Coordinates of C-alpha atoms and ligand atoms in Angstrom, one line a residue:
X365 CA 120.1 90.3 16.7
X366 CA 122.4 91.8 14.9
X367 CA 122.4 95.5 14.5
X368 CA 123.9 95.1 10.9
X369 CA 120.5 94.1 9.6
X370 CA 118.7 97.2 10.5
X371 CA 121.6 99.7 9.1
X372 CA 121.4 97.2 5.7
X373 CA 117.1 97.2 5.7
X374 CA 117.5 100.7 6.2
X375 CA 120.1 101.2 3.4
X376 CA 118.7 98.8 0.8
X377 CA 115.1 100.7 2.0
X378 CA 116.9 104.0 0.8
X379 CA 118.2 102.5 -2.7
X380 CA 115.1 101.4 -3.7
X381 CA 111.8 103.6 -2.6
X382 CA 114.0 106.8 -2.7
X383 CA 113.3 107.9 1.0
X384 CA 114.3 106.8 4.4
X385 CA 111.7 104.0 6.4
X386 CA 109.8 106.2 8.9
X387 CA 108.8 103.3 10.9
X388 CA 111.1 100.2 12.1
X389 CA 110.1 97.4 13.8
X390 CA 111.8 94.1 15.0
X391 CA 110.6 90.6 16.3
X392 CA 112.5 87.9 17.2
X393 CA 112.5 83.8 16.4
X394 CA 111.6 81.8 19.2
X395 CA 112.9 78.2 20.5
X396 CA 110.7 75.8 22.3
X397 CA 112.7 74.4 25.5
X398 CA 110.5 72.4 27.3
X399 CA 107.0 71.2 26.7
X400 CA 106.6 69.3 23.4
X401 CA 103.4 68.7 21.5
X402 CA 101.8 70.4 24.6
X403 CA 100.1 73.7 23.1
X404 CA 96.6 71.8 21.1
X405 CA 96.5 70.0 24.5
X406 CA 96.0 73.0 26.0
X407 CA 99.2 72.6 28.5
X408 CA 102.0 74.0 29.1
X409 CA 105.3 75.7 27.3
X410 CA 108.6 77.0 28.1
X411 CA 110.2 78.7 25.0
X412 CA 112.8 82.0 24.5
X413 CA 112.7 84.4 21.6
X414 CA 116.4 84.2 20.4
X415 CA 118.8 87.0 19.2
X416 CA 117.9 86.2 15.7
X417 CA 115.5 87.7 14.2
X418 CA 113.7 90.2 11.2
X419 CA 113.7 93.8 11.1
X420 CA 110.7 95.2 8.9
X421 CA 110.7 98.6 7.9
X422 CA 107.2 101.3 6.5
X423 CA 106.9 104.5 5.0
X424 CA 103.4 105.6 4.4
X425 CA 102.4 106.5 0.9
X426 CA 100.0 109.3 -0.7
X427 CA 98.0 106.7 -2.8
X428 CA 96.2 103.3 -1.8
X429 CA 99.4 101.1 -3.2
X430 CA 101.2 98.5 -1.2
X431 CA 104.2 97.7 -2.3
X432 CA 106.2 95.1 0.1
X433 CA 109.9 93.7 -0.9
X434 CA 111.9 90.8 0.5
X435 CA 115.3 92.2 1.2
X436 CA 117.1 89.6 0.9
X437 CA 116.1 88.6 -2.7
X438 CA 114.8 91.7 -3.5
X439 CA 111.5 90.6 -5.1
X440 CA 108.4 93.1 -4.9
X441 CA 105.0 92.3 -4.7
X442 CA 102.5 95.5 -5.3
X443 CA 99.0 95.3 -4.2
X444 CA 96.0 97.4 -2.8
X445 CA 96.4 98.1 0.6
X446 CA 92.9 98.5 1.7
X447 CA 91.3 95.0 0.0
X448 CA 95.0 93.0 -0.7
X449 CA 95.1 90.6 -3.0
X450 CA 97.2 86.6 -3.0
X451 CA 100.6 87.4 -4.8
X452 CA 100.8 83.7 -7.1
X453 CA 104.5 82.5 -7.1
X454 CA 105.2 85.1 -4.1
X455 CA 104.6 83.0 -0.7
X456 CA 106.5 84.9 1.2
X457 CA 104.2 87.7 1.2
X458 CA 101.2 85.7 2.7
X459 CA 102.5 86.2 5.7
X460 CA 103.1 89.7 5.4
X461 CA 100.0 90.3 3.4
X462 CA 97.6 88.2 5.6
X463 CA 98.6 90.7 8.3
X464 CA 98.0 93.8 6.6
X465 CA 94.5 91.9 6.0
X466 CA 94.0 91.3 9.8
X467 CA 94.7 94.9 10.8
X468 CA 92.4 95.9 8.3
X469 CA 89.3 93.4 9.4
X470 CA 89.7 95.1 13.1
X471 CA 90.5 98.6 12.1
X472 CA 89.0 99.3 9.0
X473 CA 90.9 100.0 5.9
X474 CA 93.3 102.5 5.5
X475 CA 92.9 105.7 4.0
X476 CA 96.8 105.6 2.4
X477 CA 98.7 102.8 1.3
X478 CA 102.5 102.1 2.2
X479 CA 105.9 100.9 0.8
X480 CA 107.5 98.3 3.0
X481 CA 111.0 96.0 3.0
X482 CA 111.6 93.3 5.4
X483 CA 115.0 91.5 6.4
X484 CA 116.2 89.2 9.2
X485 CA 119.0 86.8 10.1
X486 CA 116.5 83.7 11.3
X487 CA 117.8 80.8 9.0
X488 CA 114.4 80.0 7.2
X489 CA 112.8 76.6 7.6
X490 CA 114.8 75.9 10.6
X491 CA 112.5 75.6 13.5
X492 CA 113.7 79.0 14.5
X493 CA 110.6 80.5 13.2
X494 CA 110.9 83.2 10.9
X495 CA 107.5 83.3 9.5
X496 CA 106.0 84.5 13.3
X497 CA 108.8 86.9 13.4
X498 CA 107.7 88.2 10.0
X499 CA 104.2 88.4 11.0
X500 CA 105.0 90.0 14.4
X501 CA 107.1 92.4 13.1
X502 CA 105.1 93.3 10.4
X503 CA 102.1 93.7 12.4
X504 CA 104.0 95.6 14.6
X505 CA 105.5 98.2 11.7
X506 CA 102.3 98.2 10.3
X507 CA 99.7 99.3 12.8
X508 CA 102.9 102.0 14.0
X509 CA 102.6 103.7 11.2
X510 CA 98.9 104.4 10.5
X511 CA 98.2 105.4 13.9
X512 CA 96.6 102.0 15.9
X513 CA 97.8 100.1 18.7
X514 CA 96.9 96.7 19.7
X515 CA 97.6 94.4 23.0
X516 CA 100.6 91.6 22.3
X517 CA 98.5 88.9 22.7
X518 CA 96.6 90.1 19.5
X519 CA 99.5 90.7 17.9
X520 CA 100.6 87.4 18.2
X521 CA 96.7 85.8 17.1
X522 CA 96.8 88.1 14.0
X523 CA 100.4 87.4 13.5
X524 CA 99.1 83.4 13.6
X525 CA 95.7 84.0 11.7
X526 CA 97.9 85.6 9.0
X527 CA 99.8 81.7 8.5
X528 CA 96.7 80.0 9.0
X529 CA 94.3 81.8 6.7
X530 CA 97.1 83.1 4.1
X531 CA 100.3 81.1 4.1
X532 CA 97.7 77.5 4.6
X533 CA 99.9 76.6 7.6
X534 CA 98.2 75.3 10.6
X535 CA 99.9 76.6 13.5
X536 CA 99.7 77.4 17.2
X537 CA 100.3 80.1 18.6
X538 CA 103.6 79.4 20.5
X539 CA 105.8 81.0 17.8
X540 CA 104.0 84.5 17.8
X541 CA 103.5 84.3 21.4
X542 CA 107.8 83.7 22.0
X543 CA 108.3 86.7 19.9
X544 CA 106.1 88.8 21.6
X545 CA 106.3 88.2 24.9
X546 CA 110.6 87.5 25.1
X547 CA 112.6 89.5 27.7
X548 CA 116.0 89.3 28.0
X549 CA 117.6 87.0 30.1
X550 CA 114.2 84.7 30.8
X551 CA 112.0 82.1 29.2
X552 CA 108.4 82.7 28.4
X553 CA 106.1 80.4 30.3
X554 CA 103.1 79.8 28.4
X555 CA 99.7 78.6 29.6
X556 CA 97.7 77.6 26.5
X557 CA 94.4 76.9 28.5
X558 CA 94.3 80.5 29.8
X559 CA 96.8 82.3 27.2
X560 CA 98.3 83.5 29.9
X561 CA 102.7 84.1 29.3
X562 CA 105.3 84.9 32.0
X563 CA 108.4 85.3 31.9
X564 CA 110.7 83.3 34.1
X565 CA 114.2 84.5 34.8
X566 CA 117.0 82.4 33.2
X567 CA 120.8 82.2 34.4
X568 CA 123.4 84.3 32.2
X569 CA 125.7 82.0 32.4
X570 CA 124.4 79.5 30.3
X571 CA 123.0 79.8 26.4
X572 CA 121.0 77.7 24.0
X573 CA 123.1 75.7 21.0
X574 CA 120.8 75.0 18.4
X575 CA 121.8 71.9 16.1
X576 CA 119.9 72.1 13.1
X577 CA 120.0 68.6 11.2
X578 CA 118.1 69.4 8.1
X579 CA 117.1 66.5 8.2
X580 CA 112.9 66.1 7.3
X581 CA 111.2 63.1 7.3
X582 CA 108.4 62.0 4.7
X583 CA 104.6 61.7 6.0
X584 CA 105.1 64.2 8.5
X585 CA 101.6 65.2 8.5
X586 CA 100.4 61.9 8.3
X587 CA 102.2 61.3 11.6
X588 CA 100.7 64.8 13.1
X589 CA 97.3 63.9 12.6
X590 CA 97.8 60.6 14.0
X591 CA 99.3 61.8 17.6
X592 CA 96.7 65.1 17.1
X593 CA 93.5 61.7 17.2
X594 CA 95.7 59.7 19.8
X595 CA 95.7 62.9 22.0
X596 CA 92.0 63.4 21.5
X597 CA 91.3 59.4 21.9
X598 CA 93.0 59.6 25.1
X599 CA 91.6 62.6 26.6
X600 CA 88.3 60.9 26.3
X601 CA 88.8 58.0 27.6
X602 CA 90.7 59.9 30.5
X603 CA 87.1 62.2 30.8
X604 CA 85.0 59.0 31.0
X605 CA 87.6 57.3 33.5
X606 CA 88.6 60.2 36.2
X607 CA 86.1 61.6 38.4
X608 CA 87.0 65.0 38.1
X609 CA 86.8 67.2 34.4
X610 CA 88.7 66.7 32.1
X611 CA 88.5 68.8 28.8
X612 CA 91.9 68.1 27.3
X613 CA 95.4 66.1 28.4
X614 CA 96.0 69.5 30.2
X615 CA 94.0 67.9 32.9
X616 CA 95.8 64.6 33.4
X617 CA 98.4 64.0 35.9
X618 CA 101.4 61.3 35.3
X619 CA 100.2 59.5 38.4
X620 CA 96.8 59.2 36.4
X621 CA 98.3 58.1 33.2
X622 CA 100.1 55.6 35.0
X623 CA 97.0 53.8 36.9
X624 CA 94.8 54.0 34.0
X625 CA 97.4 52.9 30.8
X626 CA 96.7 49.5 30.7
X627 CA 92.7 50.6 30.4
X628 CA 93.1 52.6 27.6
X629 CA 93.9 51.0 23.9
X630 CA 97.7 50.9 23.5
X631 CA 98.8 53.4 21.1
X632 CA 96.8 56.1 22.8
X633 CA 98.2 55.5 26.0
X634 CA 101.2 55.0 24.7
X635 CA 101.2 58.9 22.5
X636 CA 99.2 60.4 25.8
X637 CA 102.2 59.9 27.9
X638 CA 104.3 62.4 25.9
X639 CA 102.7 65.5 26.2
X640 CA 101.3 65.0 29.8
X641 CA 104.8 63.7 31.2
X642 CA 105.9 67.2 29.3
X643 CA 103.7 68.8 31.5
X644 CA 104.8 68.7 34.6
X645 CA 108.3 68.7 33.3
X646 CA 107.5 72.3 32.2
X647 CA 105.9 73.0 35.9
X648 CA 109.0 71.7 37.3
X649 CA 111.2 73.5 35.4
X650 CA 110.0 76.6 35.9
X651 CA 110.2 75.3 39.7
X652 CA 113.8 74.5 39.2
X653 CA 114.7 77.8 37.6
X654 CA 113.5 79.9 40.7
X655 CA 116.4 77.7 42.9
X656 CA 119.1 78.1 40.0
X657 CA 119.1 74.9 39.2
X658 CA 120.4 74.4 36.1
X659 CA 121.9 70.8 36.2
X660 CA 118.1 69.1 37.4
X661 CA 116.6 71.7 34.7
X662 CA 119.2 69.8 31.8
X663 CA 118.0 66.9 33.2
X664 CA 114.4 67.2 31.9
X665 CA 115.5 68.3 28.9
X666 CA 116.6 64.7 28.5
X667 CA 113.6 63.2 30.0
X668 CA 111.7 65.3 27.5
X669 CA 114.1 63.6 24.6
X670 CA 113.2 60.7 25.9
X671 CA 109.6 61.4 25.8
X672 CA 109.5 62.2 22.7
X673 CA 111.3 58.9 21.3
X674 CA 109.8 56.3 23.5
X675 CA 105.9 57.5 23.5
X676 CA 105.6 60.2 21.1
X677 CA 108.1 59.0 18.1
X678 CA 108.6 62.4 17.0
X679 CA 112.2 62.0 17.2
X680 CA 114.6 60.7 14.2
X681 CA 117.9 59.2 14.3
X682 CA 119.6 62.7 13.7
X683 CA 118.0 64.1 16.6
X684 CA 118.6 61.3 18.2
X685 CA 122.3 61.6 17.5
X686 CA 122.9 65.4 18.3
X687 CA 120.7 64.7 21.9
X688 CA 123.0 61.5 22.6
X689 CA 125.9 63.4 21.4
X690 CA 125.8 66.3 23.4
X691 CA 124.7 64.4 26.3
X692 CA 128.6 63.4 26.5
X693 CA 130.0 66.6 26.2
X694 CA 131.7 68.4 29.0
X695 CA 129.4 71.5 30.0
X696 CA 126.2 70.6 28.3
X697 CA 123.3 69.9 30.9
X698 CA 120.5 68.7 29.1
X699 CA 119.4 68.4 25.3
X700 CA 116.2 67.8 23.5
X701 CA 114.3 68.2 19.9
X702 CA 112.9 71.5 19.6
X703 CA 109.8 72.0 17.9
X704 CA 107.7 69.4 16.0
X705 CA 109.9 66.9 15.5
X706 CA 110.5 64.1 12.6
X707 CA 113.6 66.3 11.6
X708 CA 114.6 69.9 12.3
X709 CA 116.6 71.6 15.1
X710 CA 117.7 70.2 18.4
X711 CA 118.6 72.0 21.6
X712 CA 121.5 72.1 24.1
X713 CA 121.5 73.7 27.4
X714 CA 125.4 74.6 27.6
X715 CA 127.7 76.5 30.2
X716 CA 128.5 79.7 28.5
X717 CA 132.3 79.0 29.0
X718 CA 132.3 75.7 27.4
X719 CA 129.8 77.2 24.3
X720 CA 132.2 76.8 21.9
X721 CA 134.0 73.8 22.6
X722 CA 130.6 72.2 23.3
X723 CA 129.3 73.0 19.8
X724 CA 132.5 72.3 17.6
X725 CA 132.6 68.9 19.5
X726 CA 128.7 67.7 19.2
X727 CA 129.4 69.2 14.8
X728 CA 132.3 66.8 14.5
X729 CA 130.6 63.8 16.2
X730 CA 127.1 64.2 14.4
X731 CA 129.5 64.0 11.2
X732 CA 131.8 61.3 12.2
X733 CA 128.3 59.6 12.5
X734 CA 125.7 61.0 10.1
X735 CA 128.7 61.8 6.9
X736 CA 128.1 65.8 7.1
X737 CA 128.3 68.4 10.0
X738 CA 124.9 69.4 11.5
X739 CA 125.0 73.2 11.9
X740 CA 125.3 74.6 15.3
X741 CA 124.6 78.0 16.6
X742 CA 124.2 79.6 20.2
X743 CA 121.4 81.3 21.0
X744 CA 120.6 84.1 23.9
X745 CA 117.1 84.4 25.3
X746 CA 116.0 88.1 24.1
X747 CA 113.7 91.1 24.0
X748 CA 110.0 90.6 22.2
X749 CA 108.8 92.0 19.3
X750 CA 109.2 96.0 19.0
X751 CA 109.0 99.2 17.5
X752 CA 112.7 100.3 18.0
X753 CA 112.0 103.5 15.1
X754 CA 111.3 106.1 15.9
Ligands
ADP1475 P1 110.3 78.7 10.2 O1 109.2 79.6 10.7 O2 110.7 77.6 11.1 O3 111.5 79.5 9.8 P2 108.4 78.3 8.1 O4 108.3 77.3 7.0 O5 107.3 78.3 9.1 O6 109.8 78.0 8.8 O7 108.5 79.8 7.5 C1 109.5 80.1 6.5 C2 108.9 80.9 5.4 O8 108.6 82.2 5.9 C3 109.8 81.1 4.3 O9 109.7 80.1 3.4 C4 109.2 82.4 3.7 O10 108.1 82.2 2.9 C5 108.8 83.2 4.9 N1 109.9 84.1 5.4 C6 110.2 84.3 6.7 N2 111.2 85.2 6.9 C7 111.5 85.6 5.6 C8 112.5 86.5 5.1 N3 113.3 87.2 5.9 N4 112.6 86.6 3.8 C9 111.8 86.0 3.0 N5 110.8 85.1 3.4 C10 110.7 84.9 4.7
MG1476 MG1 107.2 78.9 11.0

């Protein structure tokens, strides 16, 4: 990320608590790559954590106050740091607050309170995810400064407990898990049966261009639930059907979903085919990444696309634009939706060389069709969440 936003947290730190930060922290956003709809079916992921991201600096206090402040708008919310309280009108700070209440449930609370500032360059609301690179980095800052240590992996189910339980958001844990477990230069393979994630080493000579639409679609968690029961419908029909177990989609092969889809009732076969065709794209992509092979690895990007707008209908006619758009431009080797779906970002897997071109060329044809620009920016895959002060 850039280094600008720790010198200006720092800075804007300074101005307004009177003393320097004595703890910094940073965690990165995260983009999904392959495997869509995949993580409450207990499969399989391939994401990055991206070189944006949000910087959150501490410095410990004599008395049991906690004051936080969003530095890019500069609002305050004050609070007590042992037992904190909901800030009304504030939501940013359930994120950061719903942390500070998860390192207090495991480690008791703290004997002094702390004055904090937080500031990123993670467009919000983009799909980039900002709010698990809050909540990783505040976790991060956080437990640094009174003394505790915890595993990544609980850093990221704190970080995701925090936007469950505080901010009323009912995510996975994919977006804490990208920013905590990024390297540079790799994807993060995530196994959401066994929680394991890997990394998986990723060429340098190609990067991510993400096309945000801003595009959102009404009834989008009407349409969640509805794939979430499909997924569930199908996984027991699949468990009745198969001779060997199966607990979730996870354990479903494409070969399976073929033999048994006219069995099944339609829609259910029809939304089962999504996440396990994504699957074993994932498996094969990580497959595809140990030969170098980038071109095949586009390819099931555009499978995955096509996944998602076939059987899944996740996808909207501005994604559907950007992924058909890129698909003709010279150096791109594969393009997708990222995240959810029903709006949001898109993904392109470009030649470093052609970056540029690539991403002023799929802007000006997402306009010539859609009447404005869709916002492109290129992305590198990048370290995890960290204390990087002192
Ligand atoms: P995404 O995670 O895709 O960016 P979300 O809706 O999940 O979108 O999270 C965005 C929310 O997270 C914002 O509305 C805000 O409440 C909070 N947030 C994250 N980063 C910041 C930041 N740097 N400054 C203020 N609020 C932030
Ligand atoms: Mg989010």
């Amino acid at each position: 990320m850039n280094p600008q936003v720790q010198s200006d947290l720092e800075s804007k730190f300074r101005a307004l608590y009177g003393r320097a930060p004595t703890v910094v922290a940073r965690a990165p956003g995260r983009v999904e790559v392959l495997g869509n709809h995949t993580d409450y079916n207990e499969g399989y992921v391939l994401s990055a954590a991206i070189d944006l991201g949000t910087c959150f600096a501490v410095a410990p206090r004599e008395d049991g106050v906690a004051r936080v402040t969003a530095g890019d708008v500069m609002r305050t919310v004050e609070t007590s740091a042992a037992a904190p309280e909901k800030q009304p009108g504030e939501s940013w700070s359930d994120y950061v607050l719903g942390c500070l209440a998860g390192l207090n449930a495991r480690f008791g609370a703290p004997d002094r309170g702390f004055d904090a500032m937080f500031l990123g360059d993670i467009p919000l609301g983009s799909g980039l995810s900002s709010s698990a690179a809050l909540e990783c980095g505040a976790i991060l800052a956080l437990a640094k400064v009174r003394g505790v240590e915890l595993p990544p992996l609980d850093v990221a189910r704190m970080g995701q407990k925090a936007e469950n339980e505080w901010a009323g958001v009912k995510c996975g844990l994919l977006d804490q898990a990208s920013s905590v477990f990024g390297r540079e230069n790799h994807l993060v393979m995530s196994d959401f049966r066994t929680c394991e994630f890997k990394p998986v080493a990723f060429p340098d000579d190609v990067l991510f261009l993400v096309c945000n639409t801003h595009a959102r679609h009404a009834l989008v968690d009407g349409a969640y639930n509805e794939r979430r029961e499909c997924c569930e419908r199908a996984a027991r029909f699949f468990a009745a059907a198969l001779d060997h177990p199966v607990r979730a989609l996870r354990d479903v092969s494409w070969n399976e979903w073929l033999a048994h889809r006219d069995d099944m009732d339609e829609l259910a076969a029809k939304r089962s085919a999504h996440p396990i065709g994504e699957d074993e794209r994932v498996l094969s992509g990580v497959e595809l990444l140990r030969d170098g092979d980038v071109e095949s690895f586009g390819r099931l990007m555009f499978e995955s696309h096509e996944s998602s707008r076939e059987y899944f209908e996740n996808s909207c006619p501005e994604l559907d634009v950007v992924v058909e758009e890129a698909s003709k431009v010279p150096g791109v080797f594969g393009a997708r939706l990222s995240g959810g779906g029903f709006g949001g970002s898109a993904v392109a897997l470009v030649r470093r060389r052609d970056a540029e071109t690539a991403a002023a060329a799929i802007s000006s044809a997402y306009a010539r069709k859609c009447g404005s620009p869709c916002e492109v920016r290129a992305l590198l895959c990048s370290d995890g969440a960290r204390v990087v002060f002192p």
